[in-house]
Coordinates of C-alpha atoms in Angstrom, one line a residue:
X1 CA -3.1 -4.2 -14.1
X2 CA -0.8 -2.5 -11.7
X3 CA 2.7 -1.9 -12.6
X4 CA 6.2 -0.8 -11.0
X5 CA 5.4 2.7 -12.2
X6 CA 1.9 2.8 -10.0
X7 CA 2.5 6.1 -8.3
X8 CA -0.2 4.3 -5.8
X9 CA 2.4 1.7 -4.8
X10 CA 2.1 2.7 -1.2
X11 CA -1.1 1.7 -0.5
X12 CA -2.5 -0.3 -3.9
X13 CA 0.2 -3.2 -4.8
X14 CA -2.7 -4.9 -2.5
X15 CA -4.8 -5.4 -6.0
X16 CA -1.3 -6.4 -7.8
X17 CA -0.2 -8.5 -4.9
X18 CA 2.7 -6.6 -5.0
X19 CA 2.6 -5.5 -1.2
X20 CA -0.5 -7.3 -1.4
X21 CA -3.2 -5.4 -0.1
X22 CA -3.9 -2.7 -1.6
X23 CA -4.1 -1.8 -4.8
X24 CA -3.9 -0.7 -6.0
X25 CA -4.2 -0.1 -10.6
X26 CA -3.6 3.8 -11.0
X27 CA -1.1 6.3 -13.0
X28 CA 1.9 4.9 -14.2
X29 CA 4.8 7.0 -14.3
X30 CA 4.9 7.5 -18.3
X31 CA 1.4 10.5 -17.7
X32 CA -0.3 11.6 -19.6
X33 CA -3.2 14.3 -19.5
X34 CA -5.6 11.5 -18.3
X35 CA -8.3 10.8 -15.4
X36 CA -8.5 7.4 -14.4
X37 CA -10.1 5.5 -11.9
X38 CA -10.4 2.2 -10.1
X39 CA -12.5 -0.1 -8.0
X40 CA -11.7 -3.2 -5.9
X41 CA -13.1 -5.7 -3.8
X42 CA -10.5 -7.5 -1.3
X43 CA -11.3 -10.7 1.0
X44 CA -9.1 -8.4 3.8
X45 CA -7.2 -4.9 3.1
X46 CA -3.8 -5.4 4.3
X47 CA -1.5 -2.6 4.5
X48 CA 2.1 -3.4 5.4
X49 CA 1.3 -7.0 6.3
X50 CA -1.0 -5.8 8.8
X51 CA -5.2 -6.2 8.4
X52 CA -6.9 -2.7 8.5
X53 CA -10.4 -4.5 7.9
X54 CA -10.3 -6.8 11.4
X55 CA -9.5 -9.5 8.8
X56 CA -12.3 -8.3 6.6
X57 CA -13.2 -8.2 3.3
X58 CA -13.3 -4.4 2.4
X59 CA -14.8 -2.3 -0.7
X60 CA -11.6 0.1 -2.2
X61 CA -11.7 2.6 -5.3
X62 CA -10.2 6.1 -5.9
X63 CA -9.3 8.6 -9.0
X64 CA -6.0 9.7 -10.1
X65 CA -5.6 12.9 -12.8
X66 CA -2.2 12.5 -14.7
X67 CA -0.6 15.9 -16.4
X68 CA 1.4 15.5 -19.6
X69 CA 4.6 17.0 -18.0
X70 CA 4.4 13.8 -15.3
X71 CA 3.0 15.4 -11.8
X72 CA -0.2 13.7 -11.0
X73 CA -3.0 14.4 -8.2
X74 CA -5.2 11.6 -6.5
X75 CA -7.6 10.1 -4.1
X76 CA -8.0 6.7 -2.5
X77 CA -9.8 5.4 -0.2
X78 CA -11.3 2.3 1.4
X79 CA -13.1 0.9 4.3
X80 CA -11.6 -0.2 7.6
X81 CA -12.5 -1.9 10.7
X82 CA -10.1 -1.6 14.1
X83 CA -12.9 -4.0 15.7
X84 CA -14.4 -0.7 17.5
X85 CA -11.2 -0.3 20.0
X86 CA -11.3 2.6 22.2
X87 CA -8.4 4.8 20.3
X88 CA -10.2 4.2 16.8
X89 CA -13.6 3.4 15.7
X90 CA -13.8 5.4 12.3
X91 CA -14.9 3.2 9.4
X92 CA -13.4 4.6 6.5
X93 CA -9.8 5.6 5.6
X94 CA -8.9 8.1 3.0
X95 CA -5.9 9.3 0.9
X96 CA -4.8 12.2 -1.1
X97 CA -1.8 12.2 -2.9
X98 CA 0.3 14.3 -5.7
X99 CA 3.7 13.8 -7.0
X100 CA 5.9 13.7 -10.2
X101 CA 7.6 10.7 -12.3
X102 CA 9.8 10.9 -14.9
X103 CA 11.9 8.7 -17.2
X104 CA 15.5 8.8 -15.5
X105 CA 17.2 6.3 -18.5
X106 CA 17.1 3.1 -20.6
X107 CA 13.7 1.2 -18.9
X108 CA 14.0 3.1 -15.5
X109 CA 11.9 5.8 -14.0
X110 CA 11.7 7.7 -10.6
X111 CA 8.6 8.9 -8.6
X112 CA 8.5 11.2 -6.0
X113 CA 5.8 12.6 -4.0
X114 CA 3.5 13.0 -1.2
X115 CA 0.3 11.3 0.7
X116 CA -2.1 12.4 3.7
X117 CA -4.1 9.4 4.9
X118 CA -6.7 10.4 6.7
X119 CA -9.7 8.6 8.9
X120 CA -13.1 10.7 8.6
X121 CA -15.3 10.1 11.1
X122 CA -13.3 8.5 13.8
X123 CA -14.5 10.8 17.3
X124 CA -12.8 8.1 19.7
X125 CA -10.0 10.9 20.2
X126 CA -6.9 8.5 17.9
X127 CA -5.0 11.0 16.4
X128 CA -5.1 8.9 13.7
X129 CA -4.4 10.9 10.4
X130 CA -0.4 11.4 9.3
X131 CA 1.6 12.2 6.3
X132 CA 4.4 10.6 4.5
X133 CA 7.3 12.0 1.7
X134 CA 8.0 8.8 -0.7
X135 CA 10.6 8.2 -3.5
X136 CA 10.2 5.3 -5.6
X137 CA 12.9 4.2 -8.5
X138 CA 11.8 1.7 -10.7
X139 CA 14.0 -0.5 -13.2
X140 CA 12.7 -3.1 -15.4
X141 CA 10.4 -5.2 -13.7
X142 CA 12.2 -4.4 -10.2
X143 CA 11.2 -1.4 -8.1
X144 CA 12.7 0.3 -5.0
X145 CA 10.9 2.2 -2.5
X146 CA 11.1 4.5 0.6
X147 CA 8.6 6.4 2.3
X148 CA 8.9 8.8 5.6
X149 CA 6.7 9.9 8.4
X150 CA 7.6 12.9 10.8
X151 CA 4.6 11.4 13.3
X152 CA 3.4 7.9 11.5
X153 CA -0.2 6.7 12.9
X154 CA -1.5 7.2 16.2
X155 CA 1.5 9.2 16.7
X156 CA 4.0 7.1 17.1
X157 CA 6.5 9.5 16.0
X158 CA 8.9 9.1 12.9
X159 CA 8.9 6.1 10.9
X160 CA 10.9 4.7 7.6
X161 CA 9.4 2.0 5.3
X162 CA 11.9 0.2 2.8
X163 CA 10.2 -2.1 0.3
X164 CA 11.3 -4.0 -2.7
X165 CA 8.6 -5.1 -5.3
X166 CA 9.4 -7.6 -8.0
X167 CA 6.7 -7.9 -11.2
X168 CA 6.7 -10.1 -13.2
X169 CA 4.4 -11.0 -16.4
X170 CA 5.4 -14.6 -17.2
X171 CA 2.5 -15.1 -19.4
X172 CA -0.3 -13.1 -21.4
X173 CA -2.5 -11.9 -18.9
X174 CA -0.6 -13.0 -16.2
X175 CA 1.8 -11.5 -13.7
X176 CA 3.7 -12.5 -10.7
X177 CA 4.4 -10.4 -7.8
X178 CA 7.0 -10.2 -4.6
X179 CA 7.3 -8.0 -2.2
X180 CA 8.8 -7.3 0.8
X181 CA 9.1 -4.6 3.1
X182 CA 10.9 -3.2 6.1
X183 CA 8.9 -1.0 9.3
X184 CA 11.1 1.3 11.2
X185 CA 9.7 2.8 13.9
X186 CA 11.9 5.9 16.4
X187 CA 9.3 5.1 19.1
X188 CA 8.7 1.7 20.8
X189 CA 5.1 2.7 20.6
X190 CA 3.1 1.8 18.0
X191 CA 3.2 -2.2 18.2
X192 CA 2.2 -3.4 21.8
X193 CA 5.2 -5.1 22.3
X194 CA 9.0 -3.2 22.5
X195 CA 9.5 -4.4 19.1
X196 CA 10.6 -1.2 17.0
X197 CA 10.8 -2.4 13.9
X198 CA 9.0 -5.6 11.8
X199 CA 8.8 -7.1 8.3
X200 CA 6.4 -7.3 5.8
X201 CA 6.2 -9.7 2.7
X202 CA 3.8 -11.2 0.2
X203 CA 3.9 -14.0 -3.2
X204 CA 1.1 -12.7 -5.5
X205 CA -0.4 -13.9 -8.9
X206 CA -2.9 -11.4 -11.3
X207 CA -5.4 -12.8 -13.6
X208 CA -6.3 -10.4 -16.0
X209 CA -9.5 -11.3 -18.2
X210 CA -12.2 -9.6 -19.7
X211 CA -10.9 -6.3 -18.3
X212 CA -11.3 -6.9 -15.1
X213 CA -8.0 -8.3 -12.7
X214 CA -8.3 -11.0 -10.3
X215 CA -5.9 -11.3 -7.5
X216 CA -4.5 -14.6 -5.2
X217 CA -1.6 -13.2 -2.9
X218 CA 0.0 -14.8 0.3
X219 CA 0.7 -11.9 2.5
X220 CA 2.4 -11.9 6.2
X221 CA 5.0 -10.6 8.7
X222 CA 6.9 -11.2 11.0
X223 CA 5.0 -10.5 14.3
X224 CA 3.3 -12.1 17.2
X225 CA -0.6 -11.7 18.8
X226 CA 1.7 -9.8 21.6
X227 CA 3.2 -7.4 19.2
X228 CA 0.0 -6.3 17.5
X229 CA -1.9 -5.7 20.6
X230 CA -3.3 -10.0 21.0
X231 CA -4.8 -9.9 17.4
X232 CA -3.9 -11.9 14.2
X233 CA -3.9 -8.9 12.0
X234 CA -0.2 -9.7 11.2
X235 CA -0.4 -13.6 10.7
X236 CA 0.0 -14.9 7.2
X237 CA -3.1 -15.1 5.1
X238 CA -4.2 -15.7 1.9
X239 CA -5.6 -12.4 0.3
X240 CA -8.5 -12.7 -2.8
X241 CA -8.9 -9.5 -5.0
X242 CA -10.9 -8.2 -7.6
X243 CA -10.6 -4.7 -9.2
X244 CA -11.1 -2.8 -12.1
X245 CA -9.4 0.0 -13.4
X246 CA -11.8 2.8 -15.8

């Protein structure tokens, strides 16, 4: 089950319902000399509220390689779906990732690092692939985030995200998860509408049983069919996952 120290948390708490599309079970921040990997199946692959799988259901799966002194190295990726539009019609996104996390005090921890998401195979001329610096602090059961983008997809110049993620395990085998997130755009360009900036949240519950976790997550923002280019992708849904983690 994915936890606050998930140095994945930008693009897995989908499996955990803690952004809710995702995720993604990976690292934690406690490493160790360890590879790991993970599979999951998800009714539609959110990522910051908004559907990269035209409202989908999408395969996901990646590999993470923990050192003992706390840097890690990793790869994600999953399949997408833009509905063929005429800046993207790539099927497949892909991440690479490496950072460190450390113990900072008394049931807190810090992770800092860097991911490259990239979109093989799209020749439709998007300038699709970007990079973004994160540092993530976790405390207890809460955890703090914030990521930056010099040029954040389809280059739409720099961009902030904020999140909050609150995990919960009220019962054995069990875990609650909230999110919420905040998009912060420099450039009125990447939603259709003038809109610079939108939220993202989601209310998530885990099952975990016979090893494998199974995920019910309400995820949504707070945008219009005009602001996401006359598409849905952004209304409020209910998200089904299930993933494994070897």
């Amino acid at each position: 089950m994915t936890t606050i120290g998930d140095i994945t948390m930008l693009k897995r708490n989908v499996l955990s319902a803690a952004i809710a599309l995702a995720s993604l079970a990976g690292v934690a921040v406690e490493a160790q000399a360890d590879i790991s990997a993970n599979a999951a199946l998800v009714s539609d692959y959110r990522f910051r509220g908004i559907s990269q799988s035209n409202k989908n259901p999408a395969i996901q799966g990646g590999f993470d390689y923990a050192f003992e002194n706390g840097f890690y190295l990793g790869t994600w990726g999953s399949t997408v779906d833009f509905d063929s539009t005429e800046d993207f019609n790539g099927s497949l996104e892909l991440d690479v990732y490496g950072g460190w996390g450390t113990e900072v005090g008394a049931n807190s921890n810090i992770d800092i690092g860097y991911i490259y998401y990239a979109y093989p195979g799209d020749d439709a001329g998007a300038d699709g692939d970007y990079q973004e610096f994160y540092v993530n602090y976790g405390w207890r059961d809460l955890s703090l985030g914030v990521a930056y983008s010099d040029d954040y997809y389809g280059s739409s110049g720099p961009f902030w995200y904020l999140q909050a993620n609150y995990d919960w395990s009220f019962v054995e085998n069990w875990a609650l998860s909230l999110h919420v997130g905040y998009n912060d755009f420099a450039d009125d360009v990447f939603l259709s509408s003038d809109k610079g900036y939108y939220w993202d949240y989601s209310v998530g519950v885990t099952w975990s049983v016979v090893g494998v976790d199974l995920g019910l997550a309400w995820v949504g923002t707070n945008l219009n069919k005009e602001d996401v280019f006359g598409t849905s992708w952004g209304d409020d849904t209910a998200v089904f996952s299930l993933s494994k983690s070897f």
